[in-house]
């Protein structure tokens, strides 16, 4: 018989999935046992969820705020608390809250007391201001124009009461982003770096550090072109086109855009990812040019608190920030919050022509 016919075909290699691991094995045993079989849930107090299963099992979830970027000592402390009260199980929410699941009602109050004794506030459930989703900032990333966890700490120090109570019209999600282009995401109120000057190029370094075609391709408005400077290959920027986005800085650090004076902070409102009541929405900028004033960013805190205060007073029950603004309209939003409406809030980027032309309100 022919040798080639006898050989077995090689077994097909199975694709290796490297996505999110199966979480079932990490769940609290009561959660696994009653997975998908819950009868109802309620909130006995802010920061505590109570789930009742069809089997009669009950579980209490206690939510506490954390600083997200934690040292090993803090993580060990949180784990010790889990061993003591929650059969060694915890989970983190997308806004960096830690949650402990406990199987007996009498464990809830001692757990809350222990968390608060160590400085972890309990709250963030229901219609509260949850912990701020934030990016890496100076600690881990190589391109930030400001800190992220620092802004969060300063702001949450002032909003802690709203974290511990459920007194907002609907839940309020906040986020911070320490550059204009990468992490962050949609939030009811977002604090985002805003560069106001084009990058300054260190021509001596460009030839050694940057892959010039990559940098040229990176610019969304084609403002960068190759150039010879002092006899060396470098780059130049057409500053009339540059919109100061900072996208060229990560692939080419000699194009420095971060500046102690001209890198500012802007505040955007009305974003959400959820489909509840209305479709997901994008944020709009409502305050620009706020000073990047570490370590407490008081100007940013003042504007965020101003917006939150008016929203709390004026929105109807269950209106998210976007729903509220939709109902009252942008002119009333600026009147009520007393924020100045300036030319810097108008989207004058030339690429937005097609967006404008999609509406019947503005055409050109
Ligand atoms: S927002 Fe930008 S600067 Fe901040 S961590 Fe993300 S990529 Fe880095
Ligand atoms: S900051 Fe943005 S728009 Fe300006 S040159 Fe760099 S990539 Fe282009």
CSV table of C-alpha atoms and ligand atoms in Angstrom, one decimal:
chain,number,residue,atom,x,y,z
A,1,UNK,CA,0.0,0.0,0.0
A,2,UNK,CA,1.1,3.5,-0.8
A,3,UNK,CA,3.0,5.0,2.3
A,4,UNK,CA,1.3,8.4,1.8
A,5,UNK,CA,-2.2,6.8,2.0
A,6,UNK,CA,-1.4,5.1,5.3
A,7,UNK,CA,-0.4,8.4,7.1
A,8,UNK,CA,-3.1,9.9,9.2
A,9,UNK,CA,-3.9,13.5,8.5
A,10,UNK,CA,-2.5,15.8,11.1
A,11,UNK,CA,-5.1,16.7,13.7
A,12,UNK,CA,-6.4,20.2,13.3
A,13,UNK,CA,-5.1,22.5,15.9
A,14,UNK,CA,-7.9,23.9,18.1
A,15,UNK,CA,-8.1,27.7,18.2
A,16,UNK,CA,-6.9,28.9,21.6
A,17,UNK,CA,-9.2,31.4,23.1
A,18,UNK,CA,-7.4,34.0,25.2
A,19,UNK,CA,-10.3,36.2,26.0
A,20,UNK,CA,-12.0,36.7,29.3
A,21,UNK,CA,-11.6,33.6,31.5
A,22,UNK,CA,-14.7,31.7,32.7
A,23,UNK,CA,-15.8,33.5,35.9
A,24,UNK,CA,-18.0,30.7,37.3
A,25,UNK,CA,-15.3,29.0,39.3
A,26,UNK,CA,-14.5,32.3,41.1
A,27,UNK,CA,-18.1,33.0,42.1
A,28,UNK,CA,-19.3,32.8,45.7
A,29,UNK,CA,-20.7,29.3,46.1
A,30,UNK,CA,-24.2,30.7,46.7
A,31,UNK,CA,-24.0,32.7,43.5
A,32,UNK,CA,-22.9,29.6,41.5
A,33,UNK,CA,-25.7,27.5,43.0
A,34,UNK,CA,-28.4,30.0,42.1
A,35,UNK,CA,-26.9,31.3,38.9
A,36,UNK,CA,-29.8,32.6,36.7
A,37,UNK,CA,-32.4,31.5,39.3
A,38,UNK,CA,-33.0,34.7,41.3
A,39,UNK,CA,-36.5,35.7,42.3
A,40,UNK,CA,-36.0,39.3,43.2
A,41,UNK,CA,-33.5,41.7,44.7
A,42,UNK,CA,-33.7,44.9,46.8
A,43,UNK,CA,-31.4,47.4,48.4
A,44,UNK,CA,-31.8,47.4,52.2
A,45,UNK,CA,-29.5,50.5,52.5
A,46,UNK,CA,-27.1,52.4,50.2
A,47,UNK,CA,-24.1,50.2,49.4
A,48,UNK,CA,-25.9,46.9,50.1
A,49,UNK,CA,-27.8,44.7,47.6
A,50,UNK,CA,-29.9,41.8,48.7
A,51,UNK,CA,-30.7,38.9,46.3
A,52,UNK,CA,-33.3,36.2,47.0
A,53,UNK,CA,-33.2,33.0,44.9
A,54,UNK,CA,-36.1,30.8,44.0
A,55,UNK,CA,-34.5,28.1,46.2
A,56,UNK,CA,-34.9,30.4,49.2
A,57,UNK,CA,-31.2,31.2,49.4
A,58,UNK,CA,-30.3,34.8,50.2
A,59,UNK,CA,-27.1,36.7,49.6
A,60,UNK,CA,-26.1,40.2,50.6
A,61,UNK,CA,-23.6,42.2,48.5
A,62,UNK,CA,-21.7,45.0,50.2
A,63,UNK,CA,-20.1,47.6,47.9
A,64,UNK,CA,-17.1,49.8,48.9
A,65,UNK,CA,-15.1,52.4,47.0
A,66,UNK,CA,-11.4,51.8,46.4
A,67,UNK,CA,-8.6,53.9,45.0
A,68,UNK,CA,-8.2,51.4,42.1
A,69,UNK,CA,-4.5,51.7,41.9
A,70,UNK,CA,-3.6,49.8,45.1
A,71,UNK,CA,-0.4,48.7,46.8
A,72,UNK,CA,0.1,45.0,47.8
A,73,UNK,CA,-0.6,45.9,51.5
A,74,UNK,CA,-4.1,47.3,50.6
A,75,UNK,CA,-5.0,44.3,48.5
A,76,UNK,CA,-3.9,41.9,51.3
A,77,UNK,CA,-6.1,43.9,53.7
A,78,UNK,CA,-9.1,43.7,51.4
A,79,UNK,CA,-8.5,40.0,51.0
A,80,UNK,CA,-8.2,39.4,54.8
A,81,UNK,CA,-11.6,41.2,55.2
A,82,UNK,CA,-13.0,38.8,52.5
A,83,UNK,CA,-11.7,35.8,54.4
A,84,UNK,CA,-13.2,37.0,57.6
A,85,UNK,CA,-16.7,37.9,56.3
A,86,UNK,CA,-17.3,36.7,52.8
A,87,UNK,CA,-15.9,33.1,52.6
A,88,UNK,CA,-12.9,34.5,50.7
A,89,UNK,CA,-14.8,35.9,47.7
A,90,UNK,CA,-14.7,39.4,46.2
A,91,UNK,CA,-15.3,41.0,42.9
A,92,UNK,CA,-14.5,44.4,41.4
A,93,UNK,CA,-17.1,46.4,39.4
A,94,UNK,CA,-16.1,48.3,36.2
A,95,UNK,CA,-15.9,51.5,38.4
A,96,UNK,CA,-13.3,50.0,40.7
A,97,UNK,CA,-15.7,49.3,43.6
A,98,UNK,CA,-15.0,46.2,45.5
A,99,UNK,CA,-18.0,43.9,46.3
A,100,UNK,CA,-18.2,41.3,49.1
A,101,UNK,CA,-20.9,38.7,49.0
A,102,UNK,CA,-22.1,37.5,52.4
A,103,UNK,CA,-24.4,34.6,53.2
A,104,UNK,CA,-25.9,35.9,56.5
A,105,UNK,CA,-27.7,39.1,57.3
A,106,UNK,CA,-25.9,39.5,60.6
A,107,UNK,CA,-22.5,39.7,58.9
A,108,UNK,CA,-23.5,42.8,56.9
A,109,UNK,CA,-23.1,45.5,59.7
A,110,UNK,CA,-19.8,44.2,61.0
A,111,UNK,CA,-18.4,44.0,57.5
A,112,UNK,CA,-19.5,47.6,56.8
A,113,UNK,CA,-17.9,48.7,60.1
A,114,UNK,CA,-14.6,47.0,59.3
A,115,UNK,CA,-14.5,48.5,55.7
A,116,UNK,CA,-15.2,52.0,57.0
A,117,UNK,CA,-12.7,51.6,59.8
A,118,UNK,CA,-10.0,51.1,57.2
A,119,UNK,CA,-11.2,54.0,55.1
A,120,UNK,CA,-13.2,52.3,52.4
A,121,UNK,CA,-16.6,54.1,52.1
A,122,UNK,CA,-19.6,51.9,51.6
A,123,UNK,CA,-22.0,53.1,48.9
A,124,UNK,CA,-22.2,53.5,45.1
A,125,UNK,CA,-25.4,51.5,44.6
A,126,UNK,CA,-28.7,52.7,43.1
A,127,UNK,CA,-29.0,56.4,42.3
A,128,UNK,CA,-25.7,57.5,43.7
A,129,UNK,CA,-22.5,59.0,42.3
A,130,UNK,CA,-20.5,55.8,41.8
A,131,UNK,CA,-16.7,55.7,41.9
A,132,UNK,CA,-15.0,57.5,39.0
A,133,UNK,CA,-13.8,55.3,36.2
A,134,UNK,CA,-10.3,56.5,35.6
A,135,UNK,CA,-7.3,55.8,33.4
A,136,UNK,CA,-3.7,55.1,34.3
A,137,UNK,CA,-2.3,58.6,34.7
A,138,UNK,CA,1.3,59.4,35.7
A,139,UNK,CA,1.7,56.1,37.5
A,140,UNK,CA,1.6,53.7,34.5
A,141,UNK,CA,1.1,55.3,31.1
A,142,UNK,CA,3.8,57.0,29.0
A,143,UNK,CA,1.7,59.8,27.5
A,144,UNK,CA,-0.6,61.4,30.1
A,145,UNK,CA,-1.0,65.2,30.4
A,146,UNK,CA,-2.3,64.9,33.9
A,147,UNK,CA,-2.9,62.4,36.6
A,148,UNK,CA,-6.0,60.3,36.6
A,149,UNK,CA,-6.2,58.7,40.1
A,150,UNK,CA,-5.2,62.1,41.6
A,151,UNK,CA,-8.1,63.9,40.0
A,152,UNK,CA,-10.4,61.1,41.2
A,153,UNK,CA,-9.1,61.2,44.8
A,154,UNK,CA,-9.5,65.0,44.9
A,155,UNK,CA,-13.0,64.9,43.4
A,156,UNK,CA,-14.3,61.9,45.4
A,157,UNK,CA,-13.1,63.5,48.6
A,158,UNK,CA,-15.7,66.2,47.8
A,159,UNK,CA,-18.4,63.9,46.5
A,160,UNK,CA,-18.2,61.2,49.1
A,161,UNK,CA,-21.6,62.1,50.5
A,162,UNK,CA,-23.2,61.5,47.2
A,163,UNK,CA,-21.4,58.1,47.0
A,164,UNK,CA,-22.8,57.1,50.3
A,165,UNK,CA,-26.4,58.2,49.6
A,166,UNK,CA,-28.8,57.4,46.9
A,167,UNK,CA,-30.3,60.8,46.3
A,168,UNK,CA,-29.6,61.5,42.7
A,169,UNK,CA,-32.4,61.4,40.1
A,170,UNK,CA,-30.6,58.4,38.5
A,171,UNK,CA,-27.2,56.8,38.7
A,172,UNK,CA,-24.3,59.1,37.9
A,173,UNK,CA,-21.2,57.8,36.2
A,174,UNK,CA,-18.1,59.9,36.1
A,175,UNK,CA,-14.8,59.3,34.3
A,176,UNK,CA,-11.4,60.9,33.8
A,177,UNK,CA,-9.0,60.6,30.9
A,178,UNK,CA,-5.4,61.9,31.1
A,179,UNK,CA,-5.0,62.2,27.3
A,180,UNK,CA,-7.4,63.2,24.5
A,181,UNK,CA,-7.2,60.1,22.5
A,182,UNK,CA,-7.2,56.7,24.3
A,183,UNK,CA,-8.8,55.3,27.4
A,184,UNK,CA,-11.8,56.9,29.2
A,185,UNK,CA,-15.1,56.4,27.6
A,186,UNK,CA,-18.6,57.7,27.9
A,187,UNK,CA,-19.9,59.0,31.2
A,188,UNK,CA,-22.5,61.4,32.6
A,189,UNK,CA,-19.7,63.7,33.5
A,190,UNK,CA,-16.2,63.2,32.1
A,191,UNK,CA,-13.0,65.1,32.8
A,192,UNK,CA,-10.6,65.0,29.8
A,193,UNK,CA,-7.3,66.5,29.1
A,194,UNK,CA,-7.4,69.3,26.5
A,195,UNK,CA,-4.3,70.4,24.6
A,196,UNK,CA,-4.5,73.9,23.3
A,197,UNK,CA,-1.2,74.2,21.4
A,198,UNK,CA,0.4,72.0,18.7
A,199,UNK,CA,3.3,69.8,19.7
A,200,UNK,CA,6.8,71.2,20.0
A,201,UNK,CA,9.3,69.1,18.0
A,202,UNK,CA,12.8,68.2,19.3
A,203,UNK,CA,14.4,67.9,15.8
A,204,UNK,CA,17.6,66.4,17.2
A,205,UNK,CA,15.8,63.4,18.5
A,206,UNK,CA,13.2,62.7,15.8
A,207,UNK,CA,15.6,60.9,13.4
A,208,UNK,CA,16.8,58.6,16.2
A,209,UNK,CA,13.5,57.8,17.9
A,210,UNK,CA,10.6,58.1,15.5
A,211,UNK,CA,9.5,56.0,12.5
A,212,UNK,CA,8.5,59.0,10.4
A,213,UNK,CA,6.0,57.4,8.0
A,214,UNK,CA,4.1,56.0,11.0
A,215,UNK,CA,3.9,59.4,12.6
A,216,UNK,CA,2.8,61.0,9.4
A,217,UNK,CA,0.1,58.3,9.0
A,218,UNK,CA,-1.0,58.8,12.6
A,219,UNK,CA,-2.3,62.4,12.2
A,220,UNK,CA,-6.0,62.4,11.6
A,221,UNK,CA,-5.9,65.7,9.7
A,222,UNK,CA,-2.8,65.2,7.7
A,223,UNK,CA,-1.0,68.0,9.4
A,224,UNK,CA,2.4,66.3,9.6
A,225,UNK,CA,4.9,66.0,6.8
A,226,UNK,CA,8.5,64.9,6.5
A,227,UNK,CA,11.2,67.7,6.5
A,228,UNK,CA,14.9,68.1,6.6
A,229,UNK,CA,15.9,70.3,9.6
A,230,UNK,CA,19.6,71.2,10.2
A,231,UNK,CA,20.6,68.6,7.7
A,232,UNK,CA,18.8,65.8,9.6
A,233,UNK,CA,15.5,64.0,8.6
A,234,UNK,CA,12.7,65.3,10.8
A,235,UNK,CA,9.1,66.3,10.7
A,236,UNK,CA,7.1,69.5,10.5
A,237,UNK,CA,3.6,70.4,11.4
A,238,UNK,CA,1.1,72.6,9.5
A,239,UNK,CA,-0.2,74.4,12.6
A,240,UNK,CA,-3.2,75.8,10.7
A,241,UNK,CA,-4.4,72.2,10.3
A,242,UNK,CA,-3.3,70.8,13.7
A,243,UNK,CA,-6.2,70.3,16.1
A,244,UNK,CA,-3.9,69.5,19.1
A,245,UNK,CA,-5.2,66.0,19.6
A,246,UNK,CA,-1.9,64.6,20.7
A,247,UNK,CA,-2.1,61.4,18.6
A,248,UNK,CA,1.4,62.0,17.2
A,249,UNK,CA,3.0,62.1,20.7
A,250,UNK,CA,2.8,58.3,21.6
A,251,UNK,CA,4.6,57.1,18.5
A,252,UNK,CA,7.0,60.0,18.6
A,253,UNK,CA,7.8,61.4,22.0
A,254,UNK,CA,10.1,64.1,20.6
A,255,UNK,CA,6.8,65.7,19.4
A,256,UNK,CA,6.0,66.9,22.9
A,257,UNK,CA,2.5,68.1,23.4
A,258,UNK,CA,2.2,68.1,27.2
A,259,UNK,CA,2.7,71.5,28.6
A,260,UNK,CA,2.4,72.9,32.1
A,261,UNK,CA,0.5,75.9,30.9
A,262,UNK,CA,-1.2,74.9,27.6
A,263,UNK,CA,-2.4,71.4,28.6
A,264,UNK,CA,-5.8,72.1,30.2
A,265,UNK,CA,-8.8,70.1,31.3
A,266,UNK,CA,-12.2,70.1,29.8
A,267,UNK,CA,-15.5,68.8,31.1
A,268,UNK,CA,-18.0,66.8,29.0
A,269,UNK,CA,-21.5,65.7,29.9
A,270,UNK,CA,-24.4,63.5,28.8
A,271,UNK,CA,-22.7,60.3,27.7
A,272,UNK,CA,-23.9,56.8,28.6
A,273,UNK,CA,-23.5,53.2,27.4
A,274,UNK,CA,-26.8,51.9,28.7
A,275,UNK,CA,-29.9,51.3,26.6
A,276,UNK,CA,-32.3,52.0,29.5
A,277,UNK,CA,-34.9,54.6,28.7
A,278,UNK,CA,-33.0,56.0,25.7
A,279,UNK,CA,-30.2,54.8,23.4
A,280,UNK,CA,-26.5,55.2,24.3
A,281,UNK,CA,-25.3,58.8,23.9
A,282,UNK,CA,-22.0,60.6,23.3
A,283,UNK,CA,-20.8,63.4,25.5
A,284,UNK,CA,-20.6,67.1,24.6
A,285,UNK,CA,-18.1,69.5,26.0
A,286,UNK,CA,-19.5,72.1,28.4
A,287,UNK,CA,-16.4,73.6,30.0
A,288,UNK,CA,-13.0,74.1,28.5
A,289,UNK,CA,-9.6,75.5,29.4
A,290,UNK,CA,-9.8,74.6,33.1
A,291,UNK,CA,-6.3,74.7,34.7
A,292,UNK,CA,-4.5,71.4,35.2
A,293,UNK,CA,-4.0,72.3,38.8
A,294,UNK,CA,-2.4,69.4,40.7
A,295,UNK,CA,-2.7,68.1,43.3
A,296,UNK,CA,-6.3,69.0,44.1
A,297,UNK,CA,-7.7,70.4,40.8
A,298,UNK,CA,-10.1,72.8,42.6
A,299,UNK,CA,-11.4,74.4,39.5
A,300,UNK,CA,-12.5,71.1,38.0
A,301,UNK,CA,-14.1,70.0,41.3
A,302,UNK,CA,-16.1,73.3,41.4
A,303,UNK,CA,-17.5,72.8,37.9
A,304,UNK,CA,-18.4,69.1,38.4
A,305,UNK,CA,-20.1,70.0,41.7
A,306,UNK,CA,-22.0,72.8,40.0
A,307,UNK,CA,-23.4,70.6,37.3
A,308,UNK,CA,-24.2,67.8,39.7
A,309,UNK,CA,-26.0,70.2,42.1
A,310,UNK,CA,-28.3,71.6,39.3
A,311,UNK,CA,-28.9,68.1,37.9
A,312,UNK,CA,-29.9,66.8,41.3
A,313,UNK,CA,-32.3,69.8,41.9
A,314,UNK,CA,-33.8,70.0,38.4
A,315,UNK,CA,-33.9,66.5,36.8
A,316,UNK,CA,-37.1,64.4,37.1
A,317,UNK,CA,-36.9,61.0,38.8
A,318,UNK,CA,-34.9,58.4,36.7
A,319,UNK,CA,-33.7,61.0,34.2
A,320,UNK,CA,-30.0,60.3,33.4
A,321,UNK,CA,-27.9,63.4,32.7
A,322,UNK,CA,-28.5,63.0,28.9
A,323,UNK,CA,-32.3,62.6,29.3
A,324,UNK,CA,-32.4,65.7,31.5
A,325,UNK,CA,-30.4,67.9,29.0
A,326,UNK,CA,-32.5,66.5,26.2
A,327,UNK,CA,-35.7,67.6,28.0
A,328,UNK,CA,-34.6,71.1,29.0
A,329,UNK,CA,-32.3,71.8,25.9
A,330,UNK,CA,-28.7,73.1,25.8
A,331,UNK,CA,-29.5,76.8,26.3
A,332,UNK,CA,-31.3,76.1,29.5
A,333,UNK,CA,-28.5,73.8,30.6
A,334,UNK,CA,-26.0,76.7,30.4
A,335,UNK,CA,-28.5,79.1,32.0
A,336,UNK,CA,-29.1,76.8,34.9
A,337,UNK,CA,-25.5,75.7,35.5
A,338,UNK,CA,-24.3,79.3,35.0
A,339,UNK,CA,-21.4,77.9,32.9
A,340,UNK,CA,-20.3,80.3,30.2
A,341,UNK,CA,-21.0,79.2,26.6
A,342,UNK,CA,-17.9,80.2,24.7
A,343,UNK,CA,-16.6,79.7,21.1
A,344,UNK,CA,-14.3,77.0,22.4
A,345,UNK,CA,-17.3,74.7,22.9
A,346,UNK,CA,-18.3,74.8,19.2
A,347,UNK,CA,-17.0,71.9,17.0
A,348,UNK,CA,-15.3,73.8,14.3
A,349,UNK,CA,-13.1,71.0,13.1
A,350,UNK,CA,-13.2,70.9,9.3
A,351,UNK,CA,-14.0,67.1,9.3
A,352,UNK,CA,-17.3,67.8,11.1
A,353,UNK,CA,-18.8,69.3,7.9
A,354,UNK,CA,-20.4,66.0,7.1
A,355,UNK,CA,-21.8,65.7,10.6
A,356,UNK,CA,-23.3,69.1,10.4
A,357,UNK,CA,-24.7,68.4,6.9
A,358,UNK,CA,-26.5,65.4,8.3
A,359,UNK,CA,-28.8,67.7,10.3
A,360,UNK,CA,-31.4,70.1,9.0
A,361,UNK,CA,-30.3,72.8,11.4
A,362,UNK,CA,-26.9,73.7,10.0
A,363,UNK,CA,-25.8,73.3,6.4
A,364,UNK,CA,-22.9,74.6,4.5
B,1,LIG,S1,-6.1,58.2,28.9
B,1,LIG,FE1,-4.3,58.3,27.6
B,1,LIG,S2,-2.6,59.0,28.9
B,1,LIG,FE2,-4.3,58.2,30.2
B,1,LIG,S3,-3.8,56.1,30.6
B,1,LIG,FE3,-5.1,56.1,28.9
B,1,LIG,S4,-3.7,56.2,27.1
B,1,LIG,FE4,-2.5,56.8,28.9
B,2,LIG,S1,-1.5,66.9,17.6
B,2,LIG,FE1,-2.9,65.7,16.4
B,2,LIG,S2,-3.6,67.0,14.7
B,2,LIG,FE2,-1.7,67.9,15.6
B,2,LIG,S3,0.0,67.2,14.4
B,2,LIG,FE3,-0.2,65.8,16.1
B,2,LIG,S4,-1.6,64.2,15.4
B,2,LIG,FE4,-1.8,65.9,14.0
